[in-house]
Coordinates of C-alpha atoms in Angstrom, one line a residue:
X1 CA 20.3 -15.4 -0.6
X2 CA 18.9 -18.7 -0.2
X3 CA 15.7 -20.0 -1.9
X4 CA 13.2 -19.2 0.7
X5 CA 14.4 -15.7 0.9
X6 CA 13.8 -15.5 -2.6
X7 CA 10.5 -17.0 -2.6
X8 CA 9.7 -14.6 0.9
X9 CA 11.1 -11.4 -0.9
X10 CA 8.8 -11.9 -3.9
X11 CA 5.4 -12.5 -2.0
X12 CA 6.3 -9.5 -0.3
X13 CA 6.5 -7.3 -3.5
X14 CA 3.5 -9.0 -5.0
X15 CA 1.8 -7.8 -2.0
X16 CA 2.9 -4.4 -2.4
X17 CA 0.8 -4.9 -6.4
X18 CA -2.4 -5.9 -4.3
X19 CA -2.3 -3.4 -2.1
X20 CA -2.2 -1.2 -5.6
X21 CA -4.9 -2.8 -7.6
X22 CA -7.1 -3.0 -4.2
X23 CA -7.0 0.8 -4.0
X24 CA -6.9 1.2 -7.5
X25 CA -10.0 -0.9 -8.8
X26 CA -12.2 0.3 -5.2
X27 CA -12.6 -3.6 -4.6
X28 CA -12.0 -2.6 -1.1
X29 CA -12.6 -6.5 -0.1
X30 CA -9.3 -7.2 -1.2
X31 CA -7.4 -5.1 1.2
X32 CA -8.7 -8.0 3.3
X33 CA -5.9 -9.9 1.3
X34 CA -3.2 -7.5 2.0
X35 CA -3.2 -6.2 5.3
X36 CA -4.3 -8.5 9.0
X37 CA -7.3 -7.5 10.8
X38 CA -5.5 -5.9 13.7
X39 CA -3.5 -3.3 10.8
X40 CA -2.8 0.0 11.5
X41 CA -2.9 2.2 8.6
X42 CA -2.0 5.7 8.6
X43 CA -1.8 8.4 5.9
X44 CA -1.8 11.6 8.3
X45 CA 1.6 12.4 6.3
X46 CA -1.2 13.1 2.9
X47 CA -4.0 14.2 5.2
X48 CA -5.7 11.1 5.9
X49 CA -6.3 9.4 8.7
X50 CA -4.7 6.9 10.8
X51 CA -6.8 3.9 11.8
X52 CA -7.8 0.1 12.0
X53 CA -8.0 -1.6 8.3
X54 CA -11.9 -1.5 8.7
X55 CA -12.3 2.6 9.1
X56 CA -9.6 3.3 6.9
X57 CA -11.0 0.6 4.1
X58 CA -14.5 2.5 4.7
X59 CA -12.5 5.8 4.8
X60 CA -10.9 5.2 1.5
X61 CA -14.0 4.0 -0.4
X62 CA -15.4 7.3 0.5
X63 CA -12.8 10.0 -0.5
X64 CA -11.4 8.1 -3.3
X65 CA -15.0 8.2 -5.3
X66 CA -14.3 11.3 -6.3
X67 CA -11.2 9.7 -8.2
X68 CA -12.8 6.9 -10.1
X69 CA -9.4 7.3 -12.2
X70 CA -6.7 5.9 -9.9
X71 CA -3.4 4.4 -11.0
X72 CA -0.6 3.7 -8.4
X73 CA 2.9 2.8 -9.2
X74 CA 5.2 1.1 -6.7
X75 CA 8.9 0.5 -7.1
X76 CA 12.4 1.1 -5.5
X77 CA 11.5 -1.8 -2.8
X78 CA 13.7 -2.2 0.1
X79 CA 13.0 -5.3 2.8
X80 CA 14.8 -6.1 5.5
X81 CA 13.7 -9.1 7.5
X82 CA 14.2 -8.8 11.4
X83 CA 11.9 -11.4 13.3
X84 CA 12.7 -13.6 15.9
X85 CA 12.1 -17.1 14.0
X86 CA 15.6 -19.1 13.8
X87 CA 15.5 -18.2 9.6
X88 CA 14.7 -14.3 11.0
X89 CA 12.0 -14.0 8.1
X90 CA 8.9 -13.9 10.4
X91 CA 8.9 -10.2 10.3
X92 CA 10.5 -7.5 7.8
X93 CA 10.2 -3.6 7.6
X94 CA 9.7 -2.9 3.8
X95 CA 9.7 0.6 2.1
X96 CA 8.5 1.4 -1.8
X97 CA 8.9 4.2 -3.6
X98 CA 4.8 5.6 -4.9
X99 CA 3.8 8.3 -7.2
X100 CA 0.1 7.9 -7.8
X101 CA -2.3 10.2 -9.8
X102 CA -6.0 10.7 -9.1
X103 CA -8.2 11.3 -11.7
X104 CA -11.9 12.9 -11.7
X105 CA -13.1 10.6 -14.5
X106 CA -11.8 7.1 -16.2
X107 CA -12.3 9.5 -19.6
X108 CA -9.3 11.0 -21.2
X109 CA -8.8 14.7 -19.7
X110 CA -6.6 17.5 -20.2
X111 CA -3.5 17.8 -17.8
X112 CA -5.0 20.9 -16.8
X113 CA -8.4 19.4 -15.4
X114 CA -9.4 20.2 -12.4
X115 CA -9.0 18.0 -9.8
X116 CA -6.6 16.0 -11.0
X117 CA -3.9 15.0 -8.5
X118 CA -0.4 13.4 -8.5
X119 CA 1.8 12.8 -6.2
X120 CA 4.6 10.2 -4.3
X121 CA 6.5 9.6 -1.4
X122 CA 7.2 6.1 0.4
X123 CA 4.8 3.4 1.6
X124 CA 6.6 1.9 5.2
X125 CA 5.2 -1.6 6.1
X126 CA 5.7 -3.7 8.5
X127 CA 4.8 -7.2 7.3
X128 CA 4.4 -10.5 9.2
X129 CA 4.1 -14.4 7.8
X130 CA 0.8 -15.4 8.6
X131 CA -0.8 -18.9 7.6
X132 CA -2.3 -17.2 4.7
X133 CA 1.4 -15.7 3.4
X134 CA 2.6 -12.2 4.3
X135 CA 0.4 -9.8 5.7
X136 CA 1.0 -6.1 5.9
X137 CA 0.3 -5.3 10.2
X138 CA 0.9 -1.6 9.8
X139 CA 1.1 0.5 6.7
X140 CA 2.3 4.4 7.6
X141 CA 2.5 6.8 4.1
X142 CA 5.2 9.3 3.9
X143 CA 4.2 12.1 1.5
X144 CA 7.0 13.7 -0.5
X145 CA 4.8 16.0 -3.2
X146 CA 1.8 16.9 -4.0
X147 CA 0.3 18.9 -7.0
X148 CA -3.2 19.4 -7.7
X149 CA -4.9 21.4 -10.9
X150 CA -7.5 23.7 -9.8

């Protein structure tokens, strides 16, 4: 592995964290830094929705504020660059492991409150250098559990 692979691999996971604290902290405007305009997002596999990064960034802000307490946690990373530039690092498929919990107050609750929510799966990217550094261009979620207290 030479050094810009290095450098290449490690913007990629740091852009797996923003795309964390972005839906974490509801500063929606920093999905901006995380995913290109013409992003395709899809969370179908969780019951979302599948759409441009400006109706799923409006999407999210909506359903997730009933979740004020939000904490994602990404690891297991996998990349595998596959473009067409001479190095082959203009594109790469990337998959991290998620389990994320949802929580109806930032308050300490009971692991029997209602509506709290945890679950995990995989986060598939496809990510693409752009002059600004990598940029997520399509995002699909694949759900592997789900609980939810009632």
């Amino acid at each position: 592995m030479d050094l810009r692979e290095i450098a290449d691999r490690l913007e990629i996971i740091d852009l797996l964290g923003r795309y964390a604290r972005a839906v974490d902290s509801g500063h929606w405007h920093l999905l901006d830094d995380v995913f290109t305009p013409d992003a395709v997002i899809d969370y179908r596999a969780a019951g979302g929705i599948r759409g441009t990064r400006a109706e799923v960034t409006t999407w999210l802000a909506d359903v997730l504020s009933g979740w004020p307490g939000r904490l994602h946690l990404i690891g297991s990373v996998t990349i595998t660059f596959d473009g067409t530039a001479p190095e082959g690092r203009d594109e790469a498929a990337v998959s991290a492991a998620f389990t994320d919990t949802l929580a109806p107050s930032r308050e300490m609750v009971t692991a029997g409150t209602a509506g709290l929510l945890r679950g995990g799966g995989w986060y598939h990217h496809r990510v693409c250098r752009t002059p600004d550094g990598w940029r997520s261009h399509e995002l699909v979620e694949e759900q592997s559990w789900r609980t939810i207290t009632g």
